[in-house]
Coordinates of C-alpha atoms in Angstrom, one line a residue:
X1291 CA 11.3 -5.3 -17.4
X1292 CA 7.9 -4.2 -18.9
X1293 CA 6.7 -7.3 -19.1
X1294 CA 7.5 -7.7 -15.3
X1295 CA 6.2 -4.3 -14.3
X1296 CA 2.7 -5.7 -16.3
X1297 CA 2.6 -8.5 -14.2
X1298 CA 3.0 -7.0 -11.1
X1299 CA -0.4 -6.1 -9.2
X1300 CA 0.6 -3.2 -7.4
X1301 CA 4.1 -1.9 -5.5
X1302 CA 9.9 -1.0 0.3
X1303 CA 13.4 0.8 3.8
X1304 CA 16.4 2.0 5.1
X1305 CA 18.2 -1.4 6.3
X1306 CA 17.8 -1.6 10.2
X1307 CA 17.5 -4.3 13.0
X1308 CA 14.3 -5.0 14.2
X1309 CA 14.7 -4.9 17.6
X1310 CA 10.9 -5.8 18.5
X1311 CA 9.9 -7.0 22.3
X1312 CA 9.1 -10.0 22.7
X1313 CA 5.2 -10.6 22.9
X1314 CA 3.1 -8.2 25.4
X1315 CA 0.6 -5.9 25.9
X1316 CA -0.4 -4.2 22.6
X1317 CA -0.3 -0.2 22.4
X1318 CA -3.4 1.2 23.3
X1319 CA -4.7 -2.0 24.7
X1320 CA -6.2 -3.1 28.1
X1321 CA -7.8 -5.8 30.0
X1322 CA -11.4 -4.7 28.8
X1323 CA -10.2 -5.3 25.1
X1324 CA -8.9 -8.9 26.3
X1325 CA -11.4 -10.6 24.2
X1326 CA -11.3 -8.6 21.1
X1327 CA -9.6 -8.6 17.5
X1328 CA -6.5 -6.4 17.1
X1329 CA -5.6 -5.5 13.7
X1330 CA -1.6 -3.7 13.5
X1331 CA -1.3 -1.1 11.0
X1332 CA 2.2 -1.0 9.9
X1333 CA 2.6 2.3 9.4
X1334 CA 1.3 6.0 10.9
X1335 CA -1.4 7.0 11.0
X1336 CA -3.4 8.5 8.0
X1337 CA -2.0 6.2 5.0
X1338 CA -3.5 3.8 3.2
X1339 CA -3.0 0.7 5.4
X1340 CA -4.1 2.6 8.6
X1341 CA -7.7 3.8 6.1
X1342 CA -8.1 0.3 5.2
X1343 CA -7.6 -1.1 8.6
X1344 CA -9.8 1.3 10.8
X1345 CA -12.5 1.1 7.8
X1346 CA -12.0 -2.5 8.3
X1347 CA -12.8 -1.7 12.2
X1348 CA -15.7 0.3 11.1
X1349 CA -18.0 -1.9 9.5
X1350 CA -17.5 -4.7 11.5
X1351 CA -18.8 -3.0 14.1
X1352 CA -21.7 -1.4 12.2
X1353 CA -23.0 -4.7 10.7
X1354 CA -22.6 -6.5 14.4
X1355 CA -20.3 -8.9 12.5
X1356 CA -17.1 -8.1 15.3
X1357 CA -16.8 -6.1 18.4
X1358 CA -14.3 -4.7 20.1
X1359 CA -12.1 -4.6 16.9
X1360 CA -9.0 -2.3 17.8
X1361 CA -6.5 -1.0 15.1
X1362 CA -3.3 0.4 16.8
X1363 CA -0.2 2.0 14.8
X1364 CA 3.4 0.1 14.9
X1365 CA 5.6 1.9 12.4
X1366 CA 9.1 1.4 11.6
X1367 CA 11.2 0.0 8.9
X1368 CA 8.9 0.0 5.6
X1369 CA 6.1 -1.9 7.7
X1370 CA 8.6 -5.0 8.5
X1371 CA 8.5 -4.0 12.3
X1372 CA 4.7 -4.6 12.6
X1373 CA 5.9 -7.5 10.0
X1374 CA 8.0 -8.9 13.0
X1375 CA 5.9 -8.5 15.5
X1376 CA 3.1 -10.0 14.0
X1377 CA 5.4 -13.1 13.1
X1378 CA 6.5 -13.1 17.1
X1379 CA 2.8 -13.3 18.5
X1380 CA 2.8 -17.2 17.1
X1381 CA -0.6 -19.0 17.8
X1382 CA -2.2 -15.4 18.9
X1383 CA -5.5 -15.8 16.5
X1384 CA -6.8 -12.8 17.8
X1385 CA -4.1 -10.7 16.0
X1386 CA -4.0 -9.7 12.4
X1387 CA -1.7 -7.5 10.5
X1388 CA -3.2 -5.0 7.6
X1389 CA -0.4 -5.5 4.7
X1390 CA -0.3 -5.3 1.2
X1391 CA 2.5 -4.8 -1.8
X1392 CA 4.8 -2.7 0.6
X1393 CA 5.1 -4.8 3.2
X1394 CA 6.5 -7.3 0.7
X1395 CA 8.8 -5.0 -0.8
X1396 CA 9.9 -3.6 2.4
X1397 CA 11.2 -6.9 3.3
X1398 CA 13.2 -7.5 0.4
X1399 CA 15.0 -4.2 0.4
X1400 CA 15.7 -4.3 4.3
X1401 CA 16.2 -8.2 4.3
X1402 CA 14.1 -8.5 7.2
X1403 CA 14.5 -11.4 9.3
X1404 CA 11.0 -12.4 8.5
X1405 CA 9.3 -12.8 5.8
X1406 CA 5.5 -12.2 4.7
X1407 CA 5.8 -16.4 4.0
X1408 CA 6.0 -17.1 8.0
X1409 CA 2.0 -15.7 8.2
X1410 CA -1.3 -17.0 8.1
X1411 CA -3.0 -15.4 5.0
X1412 CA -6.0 -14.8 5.6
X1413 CA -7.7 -12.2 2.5
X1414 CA -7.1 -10.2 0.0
X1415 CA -9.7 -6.9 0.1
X1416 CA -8.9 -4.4 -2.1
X1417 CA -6.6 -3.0 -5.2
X1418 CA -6.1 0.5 -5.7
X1419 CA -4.2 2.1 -8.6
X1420 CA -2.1 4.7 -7.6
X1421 CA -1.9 8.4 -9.5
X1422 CA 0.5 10.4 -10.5
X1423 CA -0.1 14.3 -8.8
X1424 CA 1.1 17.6 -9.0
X1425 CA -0.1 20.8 -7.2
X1426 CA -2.6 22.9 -9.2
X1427 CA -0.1 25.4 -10.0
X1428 CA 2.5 23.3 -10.8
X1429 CA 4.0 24.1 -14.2
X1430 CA 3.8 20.1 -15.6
X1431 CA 0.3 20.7 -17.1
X1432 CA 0.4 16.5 -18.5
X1433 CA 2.3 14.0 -18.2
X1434 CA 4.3 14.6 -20.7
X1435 CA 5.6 17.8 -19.6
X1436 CA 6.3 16.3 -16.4
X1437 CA 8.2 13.3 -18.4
X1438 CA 10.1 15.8 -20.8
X1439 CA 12.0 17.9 -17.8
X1440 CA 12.2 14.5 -15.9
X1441 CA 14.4 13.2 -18.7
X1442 CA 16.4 16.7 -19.3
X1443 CA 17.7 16.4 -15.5
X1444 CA 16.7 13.7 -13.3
X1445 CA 18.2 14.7 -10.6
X1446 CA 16.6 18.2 -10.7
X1447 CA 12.7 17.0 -10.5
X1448 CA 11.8 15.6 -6.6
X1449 CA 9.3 12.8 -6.1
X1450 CA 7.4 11.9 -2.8
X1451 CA 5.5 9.3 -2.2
X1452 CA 3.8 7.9 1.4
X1453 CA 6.6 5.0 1.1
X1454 CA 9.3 4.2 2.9
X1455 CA 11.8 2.2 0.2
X1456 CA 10.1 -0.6 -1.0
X1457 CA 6.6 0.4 -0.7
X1458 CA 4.0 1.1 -4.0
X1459 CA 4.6 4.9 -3.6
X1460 CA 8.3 4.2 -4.0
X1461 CA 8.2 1.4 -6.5
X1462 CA 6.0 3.2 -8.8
X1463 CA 8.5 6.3 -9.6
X1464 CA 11.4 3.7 -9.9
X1465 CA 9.5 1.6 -12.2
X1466 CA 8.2 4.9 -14.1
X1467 CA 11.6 6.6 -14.6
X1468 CA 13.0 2.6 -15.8
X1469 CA 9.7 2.9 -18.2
X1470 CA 10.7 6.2 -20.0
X1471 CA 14.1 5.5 -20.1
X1472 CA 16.1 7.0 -16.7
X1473 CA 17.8 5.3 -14.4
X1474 CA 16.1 4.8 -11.3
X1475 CA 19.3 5.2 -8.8
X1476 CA 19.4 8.8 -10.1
X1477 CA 15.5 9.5 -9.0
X1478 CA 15.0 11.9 -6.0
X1479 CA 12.6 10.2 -3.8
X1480 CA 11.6 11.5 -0.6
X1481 CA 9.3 9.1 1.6
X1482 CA 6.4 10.3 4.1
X1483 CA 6.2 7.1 5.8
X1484 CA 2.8 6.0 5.8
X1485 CA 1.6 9.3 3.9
X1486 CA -0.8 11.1 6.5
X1487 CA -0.5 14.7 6.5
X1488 CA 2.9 14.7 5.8
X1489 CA 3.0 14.7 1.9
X1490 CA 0.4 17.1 1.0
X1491 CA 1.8 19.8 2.7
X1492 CA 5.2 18.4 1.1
X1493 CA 3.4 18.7 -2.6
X1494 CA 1.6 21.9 -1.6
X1495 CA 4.3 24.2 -0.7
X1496 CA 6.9 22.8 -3.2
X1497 CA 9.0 20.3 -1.7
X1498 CA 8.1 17.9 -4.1
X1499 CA 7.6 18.4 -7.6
X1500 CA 5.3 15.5 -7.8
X1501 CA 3.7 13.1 -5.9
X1502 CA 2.9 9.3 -6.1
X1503 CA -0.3 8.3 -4.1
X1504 CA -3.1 5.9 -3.9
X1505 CA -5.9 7.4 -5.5
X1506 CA -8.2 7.6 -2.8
X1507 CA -5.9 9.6 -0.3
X1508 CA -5.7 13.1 -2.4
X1509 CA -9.8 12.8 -3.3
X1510 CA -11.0 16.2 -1.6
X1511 CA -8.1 18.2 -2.5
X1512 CA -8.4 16.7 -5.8
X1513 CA -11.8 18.5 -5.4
X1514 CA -11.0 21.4 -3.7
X1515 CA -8.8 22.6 -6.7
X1516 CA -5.4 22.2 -4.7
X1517 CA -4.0 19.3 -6.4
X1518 CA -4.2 17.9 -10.2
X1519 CA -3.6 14.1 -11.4
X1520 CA -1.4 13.6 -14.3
X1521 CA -2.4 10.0 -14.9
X1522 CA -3.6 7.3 -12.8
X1523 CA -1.8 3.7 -13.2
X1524 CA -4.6 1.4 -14.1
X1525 CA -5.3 -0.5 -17.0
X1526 CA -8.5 1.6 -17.1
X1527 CA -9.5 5.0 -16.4
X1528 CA -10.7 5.6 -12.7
X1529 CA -14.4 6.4 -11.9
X1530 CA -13.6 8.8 -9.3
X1531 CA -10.8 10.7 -11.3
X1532 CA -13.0 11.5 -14.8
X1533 CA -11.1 12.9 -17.3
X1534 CA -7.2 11.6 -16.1
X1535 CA -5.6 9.6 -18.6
X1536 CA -3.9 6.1 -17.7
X1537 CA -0.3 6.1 -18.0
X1538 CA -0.9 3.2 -21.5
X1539 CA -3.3 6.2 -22.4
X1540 CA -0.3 8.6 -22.4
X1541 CA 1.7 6.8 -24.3
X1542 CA 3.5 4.6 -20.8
X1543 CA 3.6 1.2 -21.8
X1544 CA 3.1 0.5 -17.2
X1545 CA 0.2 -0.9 -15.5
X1546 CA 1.1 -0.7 -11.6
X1547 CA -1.9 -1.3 -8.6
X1548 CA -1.4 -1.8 -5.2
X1549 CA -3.4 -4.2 -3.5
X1550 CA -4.0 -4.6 0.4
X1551 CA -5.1 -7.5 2.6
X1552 CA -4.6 -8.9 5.7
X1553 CA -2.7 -11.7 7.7
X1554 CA -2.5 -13.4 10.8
X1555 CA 0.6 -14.7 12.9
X1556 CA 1.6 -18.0 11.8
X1557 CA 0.5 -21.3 13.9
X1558 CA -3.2 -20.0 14.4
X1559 CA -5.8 -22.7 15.3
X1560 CA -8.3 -23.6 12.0
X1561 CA -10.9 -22.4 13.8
X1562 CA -9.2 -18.9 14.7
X1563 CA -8.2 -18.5 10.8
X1564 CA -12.2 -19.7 9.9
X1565 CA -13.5 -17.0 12.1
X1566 CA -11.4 -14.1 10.9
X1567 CA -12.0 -15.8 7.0
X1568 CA -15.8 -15.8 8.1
X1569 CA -16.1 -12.3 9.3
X1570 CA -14.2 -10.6 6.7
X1571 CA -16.7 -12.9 3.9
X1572 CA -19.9 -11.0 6.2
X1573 CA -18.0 -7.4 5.8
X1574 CA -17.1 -7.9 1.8
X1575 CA -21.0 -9.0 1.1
X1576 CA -22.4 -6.0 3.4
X1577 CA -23.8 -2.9 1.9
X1578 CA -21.4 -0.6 4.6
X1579 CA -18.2 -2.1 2.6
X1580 CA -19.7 -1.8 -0.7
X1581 CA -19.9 1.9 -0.5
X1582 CA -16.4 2.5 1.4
X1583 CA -14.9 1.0 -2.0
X1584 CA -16.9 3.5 -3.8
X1585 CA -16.1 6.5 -1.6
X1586 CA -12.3 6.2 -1.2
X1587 CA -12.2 4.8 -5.2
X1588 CA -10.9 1.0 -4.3
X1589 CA -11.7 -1.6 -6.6
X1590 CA -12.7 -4.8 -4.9
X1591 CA -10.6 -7.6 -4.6
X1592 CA -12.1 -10.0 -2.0
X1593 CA -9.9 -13.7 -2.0
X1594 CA -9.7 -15.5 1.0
X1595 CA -7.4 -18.9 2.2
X1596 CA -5.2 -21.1 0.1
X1597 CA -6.8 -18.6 -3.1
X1598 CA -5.0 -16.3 -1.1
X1599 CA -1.9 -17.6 0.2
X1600 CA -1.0 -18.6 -3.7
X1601 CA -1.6 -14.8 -4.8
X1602 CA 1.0 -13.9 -2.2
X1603 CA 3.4 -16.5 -2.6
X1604 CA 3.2 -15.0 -6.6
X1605 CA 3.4 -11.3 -5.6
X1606 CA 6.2 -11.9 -3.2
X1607 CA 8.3 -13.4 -6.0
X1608 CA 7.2 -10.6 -8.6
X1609 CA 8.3 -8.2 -6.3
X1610 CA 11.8 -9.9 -5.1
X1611 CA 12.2 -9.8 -9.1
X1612 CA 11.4 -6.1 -9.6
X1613 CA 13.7 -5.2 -6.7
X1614 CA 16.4 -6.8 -8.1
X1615 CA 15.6 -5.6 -11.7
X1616 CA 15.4 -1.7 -10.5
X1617 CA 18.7 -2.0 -7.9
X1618 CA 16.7 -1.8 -5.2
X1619 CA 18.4 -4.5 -3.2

Protein backbone atom coordinates (compact mmCIF):
# COMPACT_ATOMS: atom_id res chain seq x y z
CA UNK A 1 0.00 0.00 0.00
CA UNK A 2 2.78 2.54 0.82
CA UNK A 3 4.49 2.03 -2.00
CA UNK A 4 1.16 2.82 -3.97
CA UNK A 5 0.19 5.78 -1.81
CA UNK A 6 4.10 7.03 -2.81
CA UNK A 7 3.30 6.77 -6.22
CA UNK A 8 0.33 8.47 -6.34
CA UNK A 9 0.48 12.38 -7.27
CA UNK A 10 -2.30 13.59 -5.39
CA UNK A 11 -6.10 12.26 -4.39
CA UNK A 12 -14.14 10.44 -5.08
CA UNK A 13 -19.29 9.98 -4.33
CA UNK A 14 -22.33 8.67 -3.31
CA UNK A 15 -23.36 6.19 -6.33
CA UNK A 16 -26.12 8.13 -8.42
CA UNK A 17 -27.31 8.32 -12.16
CA UNK A 18 -26.24 11.05 -14.00
CA UNK A 19 -29.17 12.21 -15.44
CA UNK A 20 -27.47 15.23 -17.53
CA UNK A 21 -29.47 17.03 -20.58
CA UNK A 22 -28.53 16.51 -23.55
CA UNK A 23 -26.30 19.42 -24.94
CA UNK A 24 -27.70 23.14 -24.53
CA UNK A 25 -27.26 26.36 -23.44
CA UNK A 26 -24.70 26.55 -20.67
CA UNK A 27 -25.67 28.23 -17.15
CA UNK A 28 -24.97 31.59 -17.08
CA UNK A 29 -24.44 31.85 -20.76
CA UNK A 30 -25.89 33.95 -23.70
CA UNK A 31 -25.74 34.80 -27.19
CA UNK A 32 -23.01 37.65 -26.54
CA UNK A 33 -20.71 34.82 -25.00
CA UNK A 34 -21.37 32.74 -28.41
CA UNK A 35 -17.85 33.00 -29.37
CA UNK A 36 -16.02 32.58 -26.21
CA UNK A 37 -14.27 29.72 -24.11
CA UNK A 38 -16.30 28.07 -21.30
CA UNK A 39 -14.42 26.27 -18.73
CA UNK A 40 -17.07 23.88 -16.27
CA UNK A 41 -15.98 23.79 -12.71
CA UNK A 42 -17.16 20.55 -11.36
CA UNK A 43 -17.95 21.52 -8.26
CA UNK A 44 -19.41 24.82 -6.05
CA UNK A 45 -18.14 27.45 -5.91
CA UNK A 46 -15.15 28.47 -3.66
CA UNK A 47 -12.97 24.98 -3.87
CA UNK A 48 -10.04 24.35 -5.41
CA UNK A 49 -11.15 23.56 -8.95
CA UNK A 50 -13.57 26.59 -9.09
CA UNK A 51 -9.96 28.98 -7.75
CA UNK A 52 -8.01 27.33 -10.42
CA UNK A 53 -10.55 27.77 -13.08
CA UNK A 54 -11.70 31.51 -12.58
CA UNK A 55 -7.77 32.26 -11.94
CA UNK A 56 -7.42 30.48 -15.14
CA UNK A 57 -10.21 33.08 -16.51
CA UNK A 58 -8.31 35.82 -14.93
CA UNK A 59 -5.09 35.96 -16.52
CA UNK A 60 -6.17 35.10 -19.77
CA UNK A 61 -7.97 38.03 -19.82
CA UNK A 62 -5.26 40.20 -18.25
CA UNK A 63 -2.46 39.17 -20.60
CA UNK A 64 -5.06 39.63 -23.84
CA UNK A 65 -4.21 35.97 -24.49
CA UNK A 66 -8.37 34.95 -24.40
CA UNK A 67 -11.54 36.86 -23.99
CA UNK A 68 -14.66 36.31 -23.10
CA UNK A 69 -13.48 33.23 -21.01
CA UNK A 70 -16.55 32.20 -18.73
CA UNK A 71 -16.29 29.61 -15.83
CA UNK A 72 -19.79 28.41 -14.64
CA UNK A 73 -20.45 25.87 -11.65
CA UNK A 74 -22.00 22.25 -12.50
CA UNK A 75 -21.83 20.22 -9.25
CA UNK A 76 -23.06 16.91 -8.49
CA UNK A 77 -21.79 13.46 -7.91
CA UNK A 78 -17.95 13.93 -6.98
CA UNK A 79 -17.46 16.21 -10.21
CA UNK A 80 -18.58 13.11 -12.65
CA UNK A 81 -21.73 15.25 -13.62
CA UNK A 82 -19.70 18.12 -15.16
CA UNK A 83 -17.56 14.82 -16.07
CA UNK A 84 -20.69 13.79 -18.22
CA UNK A 85 -21.50 16.69 -19.59
CA UNK A 86 -18.32 17.58 -20.74
CA UNK A 87 -18.11 14.00 -22.38
CA UNK A 88 -21.84 14.77 -24.00
CA UNK A 89 -20.73 18.21 -25.74
CA UNK A 90 -18.55 15.89 -28.43
CA UNK A 91 -16.73 18.08 -31.08
CA UNK A 92 -17.67 21.40 -28.88
CA UNK A 93 -13.80 22.80 -28.79
CA UNK A 94 -14.88 25.77 -27.21
CA UNK A 95 -15.64 23.75 -23.91
CA UNK A 96 -13.19 22.69 -21.35
CA UNK A 97 -13.61 21.00 -18.07
CA UNK A 98 -11.26 22.13 -14.88
CA UNK A 99 -10.44 18.51 -13.32
CA UNK A 100 -7.84 16.94 -11.42
CA UNK A 101 -7.22 13.73 -9.00
CA UNK A 102 -10.96 13.85 -7.75
CA UNK A 103 -12.65 13.76 -10.76
CA UNK A 104 -10.76 10.50 -11.44
CA UNK A 105 -11.58 9.04 -8.23
CA UNK A 106 -14.99 10.15 -8.25
CA UNK A 107 -15.51 8.03 -11.19
CA UNK A 108 -14.28 4.95 -9.84
CA UNK A 109 -16.23 4.98 -6.68
CA UNK A 110 -19.54 6.08 -8.46
CA UNK A 111 -18.81 3.98 -11.62
CA UNK A 112 -19.79 6.74 -13.72
CA UNK A 113 -20.88 5.94 -17.12
CA UNK A 114 -17.94 7.97 -18.37
CA UNK A 115 -14.79 8.03 -17.82
CA UNK A 116 -11.95 10.79 -17.71
CA UNK A 117 -10.42 8.38 -20.88
CA UNK A 118 -13.38 9.57 -23.24
CA UNK A 119 -11.70 13.52 -23.09
CA UNK A 120 -9.31 15.42 -24.93
CA UNK A 121 -6.48 16.20 -22.48
CA UNK A 122 -5.35 19.15 -22.91
CA UNK A 123 -2.72 20.32 -19.67
CA UNK A 124 -1.65 19.62 -16.61
CA UNK A 125 -1.19 23.22 -14.43
CA UNK A 126 -0.63 22.77 -11.07
CA UNK A 127 0.04 20.29 -7.89
CA UNK A 128 -0.76 21.27 -4.55
CA UNK A 129 -0.04 19.22 -1.39
CA UNK A 130 -2.83 19.17 0.81
CA UNK A 131 -2.45 19.86 4.91
CA UNK A 132 -3.60 18.42 7.61
CA UNK A 133 -5.62 21.28 9.97
CA UNK A 134 -7.09 21.83 13.14
CA UNK A 135 -8.68 24.89 14.77
CA UNK A 136 -6.28 26.96 16.97
CA UNK A 137 -7.84 25.80 20.00
CA UNK A 138 -8.03 22.50 19.21
CA UNK A 139 -6.50 20.20 21.83
CA UNK A 140 -4.21 17.99 19.00
CA UNK A 141 -1.22 20.45 19.46
CA UNK A 142 1.02 17.84 16.56
CA UNK A 143 0.33 15.36 14.68
CA UNK A 144 0.96 13.04 16.88
CA UNK A 145 -1.45 13.86 19.40
CA UNK A 146 -3.92 13.97 16.74
CA UNK A 147 -2.68 10.29 15.58
CA UNK A 148 -2.53 8.93 19.27
CA UNK A 149 -6.53 9.64 20.09
CA UNK A 150 -7.17 8.71 16.35
CA UNK A 151 -5.91 5.22 17.10
CA UNK A 152 -7.59 4.95 20.75
CA UNK A 153 -11.17 5.46 19.02
CA UNK A 154 -11.52 5.89 15.45
CA UNK A 155 -14.74 6.30 15.39
CA UNK A 156 -14.70 9.08 18.03
CA UNK A 157 -12.35 11.67 16.02
CA UNK A 158 -14.45 13.45 12.73
CA UNK A 159 -12.65 14.36 9.62
CA UNK A 160 -13.91 16.86 6.88
CA UNK A 161 -12.55 17.45 3.88
CA UNK A 162 -14.00 19.69 0.64
CA UNK A 163 -14.51 16.10 -1.10
CA UNK A 164 -17.22 14.30 -1.99
CA UNK A 165 -16.00 10.27 -1.87
CA UNK A 166 -13.34 9.88 -3.99
CA UNK A 167 -11.89 13.22 -4.16
CA UNK A 168 -8.05 14.21 -2.60
CA UNK A 169 -9.75 15.62 0.55
CA UNK A 170 -11.39 12.23 1.07
CA UNK A 171 -8.55 10.06 -0.21
CA UNK A 172 -6.05 11.57 1.91
CA UNK A 173 -7.66 10.67 5.54
CA UNK A 174 -8.37 7.04 4.12
CA UNK A 175 -4.96 6.63 2.97
CA UNK A 176 -3.63 8.35 6.43
CA UNK A 177 -5.69 6.22 8.82
CA UNK A 178 -4.42 2.88 6.36
CA UNK A 179 -0.79 4.52 6.97
CA UNK A 180 -0.80 4.50 10.86
CA UNK A 181 -2.52 1.40 11.06
CA UNK A 182 -6.69 1.98 11.16
CA UNK A 183 -8.98 0.82 9.13
CA UNK A 184 -10.25 3.26 6.84
CA UNK A 185 -14.07 1.95 6.65
CA UNK A 186 -14.21 2.98 10.34
CA UNK A 187 -13.02 6.74 9.56
CA UNK A 188 -15.71 9.54 10.01
CA UNK A 189 -15.56 11.60 7.07
CA UNK A 190 -17.84 14.30 6.40
CA UNK A 191 -17.58 15.99 2.82
CA UNK A 192 -18.23 19.82 1.97
CA UNK A 193 -18.52 19.27 -1.55
CA UNK A 194 -16.32 21.55 -3.32
CA UNK A 195 -15.00 23.12 0.10
CA UNK A 196 -16.22 26.87 -0.10
CA UNK A 197 -17.36 28.29 3.04
CA UNK A 198 -18.78 25.29 4.12
CA UNK A 199 -15.86 23.57 5.99
CA UNK A 200 -14.30 26.30 7.88
CA UNK A 201 -17.10 27.14 9.70
CA UNK A 202 -17.49 23.19 10.01
CA UNK A 203 -13.64 23.15 11.55
CA UNK A 204 -14.29 26.38 13.48
CA UNK A 205 -17.21 25.70 15.59
CA UNK A 206 -16.27 21.96 16.14
CA UNK A 207 -17.95 19.80 13.81
CA UNK A 208 -14.94 18.45 12.75
CA UNK A 209 -12.10 17.59 14.64
CA UNK A 210 -9.84 18.06 11.76
CA UNK A 211 -9.68 19.01 8.49
CA UNK A 212 -8.01 17.90 5.16
CA UNK A 213 -7.46 20.78 2.60
CA UNK A 214 -5.38 21.99 -0.14
CA UNK A 215 -3.00 24.23 1.23
CA UNK A 216 -3.83 27.34 -0.38
CA UNK A 217 -7.65 27.37 0.63
CA UNK A 218 -7.04 27.90 4.63
CA UNK A 219 -3.99 30.65 3.85
CA UNK A 220 -5.55 33.89 5.72
CA UNK A 221 -7.03 32.06 8.47
CA UNK A 222 -3.89 30.21 8.70
CA UNK A 223 -2.74 33.89 9.30
CA UNK A 224 -5.38 35.26 11.12
CA UNK A 225 -4.60 32.74 14.07
CA UNK A 226 -8.02 30.75 13.53
CA UNK A 227 -6.67 27.63 12.28
CA UNK A 228 -3.23 25.63 12.72
CA UNK A 229 -1.58 22.93 10.27
CA UNK A 230 -0.45 19.81 11.71
CA UNK A 231 1.57 18.69 8.68
CA UNK A 232 1.35 19.28 5.10
CA UNK A 233 1.71 16.13 2.70
CA UNK A 234 4.64 16.97 0.51
CA UNK A 235 7.79 15.36 0.07
CA UNK A 236 9.10 18.88 1.16
CA UNK A 237 8.18 21.46 3.52
CA UNK A 238 5.85 24.16 2.01
CA UNK A 239 7.11 27.80 1.47
CA UNK A 240 3.96 29.34 2.46
CA UNK A 241 3.41 27.17 5.60
CA UNK A 242 7.11 27.72 7.50
CA UNK A 243 7.59 25.85 10.35
CA UNK A 244 4.74 22.66 9.51
CA UNK A 245 6.42 19.46 9.34
CA UNK A 246 5.67 16.92 6.32
CA UNK A 247 3.86 13.93 7.29
CA UNK A 248 7.70 11.73 6.38
CA UNK A 249 9.00 14.51 8.77
CA UNK A 250 6.58 13.31 11.54
CA UNK A 251 7.46 10.06 11.37
CA UNK A 252 4.27 9.18 8.23
CA UNK A 253 5.97 7.15 5.82
CA UNK A 254 2.89 9.14 2.96
CA UNK A 255 3.54 11.50 0.29
CA UNK A 256 -0.01 12.56 -1.15
CA UNK A 257 -0.41 15.90 -3.79
CA UNK A 258 -3.20 16.70 -5.68
CA UNK A 259 -2.77 17.97 -8.99
CA UNK A 260 -5.33 19.90 -11.36
CA UNK A 261 -5.59 20.33 -15.10
CA UNK A 262 -7.86 20.65 -17.68
CA UNK A 263 -9.71 18.72 -20.49
CA UNK A 264 -11.79 19.18 -23.40
CA UNK A 265 -14.79 16.95 -24.82
CA UNK A 266 -13.64 14.29 -26.85
CA UNK A 267 -13.68 14.56 -30.96
CA UNK A 268 -12.35 18.31 -30.90
CA UNK A 269 -10.77 19.52 -34.24
CA UNK A 270 -6.56 19.66 -34.01
CA UNK A 271 -6.83 23.07 -34.41
CA UNK A 272 -9.49 23.65 -31.43
CA UNK A 273 -7.15 21.35 -29.03
CA UNK A 274 -3.81 23.66 -30.58
CA UNK A 275 -5.52 26.75 -29.61
CA UNK A 276 -6.53 25.88 -26.10
CA UNK A 277 -2.77 23.94 -25.85
CA UNK A 278 -1.45 27.45 -27.23
CA UNK A 279 -3.16 29.74 -24.85
CA UNK A 280 -2.73 27.92 -21.77
CA UNK A 281 1.53 27.69 -22.94
CA UNK A 282 1.00 32.00 -23.20
CA UNK A 283 -0.69 31.94 -19.48
CA UNK A 284 1.99 29.37 -17.84
CA UNK A 285 5.09 31.64 -19.26
CA UNK A 286 3.24 35.10 -18.14
CA UNK A 287 4.31 36.87 -15.11
CA UNK A 288 0.21 37.15 -13.86
CA UNK A 289 0.37 33.16 -13.52
CA UNK A 290 3.72 33.11 -12.00
CA UNK A 291 2.67 34.94 -8.97
CA UNK A 292 -1.06 33.25 -8.59
CA UNK A 293 1.20 29.94 -7.89
CA UNK A 294 3.06 31.91 -5.44
CA UNK A 295 0.04 33.54 -3.73
CA UNK A 296 -2.38 30.54 -3.32
CA UNK A 297 1.05 28.18 -2.57
CA UNK A 298 0.71 25.84 -5.94
CA UNK A 299 3.64 24.38 -7.26
CA UNK A 300 3.83 24.47 -10.95
CA UNK A 301 3.12 21.66 -13.05
CA UNK A 302 2.67 22.86 -16.60
CA UNK A 303 2.44 19.49 -19.34
CA UNK A 304 0.48 19.77 -22.22
CA UNK A 305 -0.76 16.96 -25.12
CA UNK A 306 0.22 13.33 -25.49
CA UNK A 307 2.88 14.36 -22.26
CA UNK A 308 -0.35 14.86 -20.79
CA UNK A 309 -2.69 12.36 -21.81
CA UNK A 310 0.05 9.57 -20.65
CA UNK A 311 0.20 11.19 -17.03
CA UNK A 312 -3.51 10.72 -16.89
CA UNK A 313 -3.84 7.44 -18.35
CA UNK A 314 -1.11 6.60 -15.29
CA UNK A 315 -2.96 8.52 -12.52
CA UNK A 316 -6.28 7.07 -13.55
CA UNK A 317 -4.90 3.50 -12.98
CA UNK A 318 -3.02 4.55 -9.61
CA UNK A 319 -6.08 5.77 -8.44
CA UNK A 320 -8.55 2.76 -9.61
CA UNK A 321 -5.75 0.77 -7.59
CA UNK A 322 -5.87 2.79 -4.36
CA UNK A 323 -9.69 2.61 -4.43
CA UNK A 324 -9.71 -0.83 -4.52
CA UNK A 325 -6.83 -1.12 -2.00
CA UNK A 326 -8.62 1.25 0.68
CA UNK A 327 -12.55 -0.41 0.02
CA UNK A 328 -13.46 2.42 -1.54
CA UNK A 329 -15.25 0.64 -4.43
Amino acid sequence: MRGRTRALSGALAVVLSLLVGACGAWPGTGDAAADGRRIVVPNTPGGGYDTTARTVARVLEETGTASDVEVFNLPGAGGTVGLQRTVDERGNGRLALQMGLGVLGASHVAHAKVTVAQTTPIARLIEEPEAVVVRADSPYRTLADLVAAWREDPRGVTVGGGSSPGGPEHLLPMALADAIGIQPKKVRYVAYDGGGGDLLPALLDGRVDFATSGVGEFLGQIAAGQLRVLAVTSDRPVATLPGVPTLKAAGIDLVFDNWRGIVAPPGISAADRKRWIEALTALHTSRQWQAELTRHGWTDAFTTGGAFATYLARQDKAVAELVRHLGLD
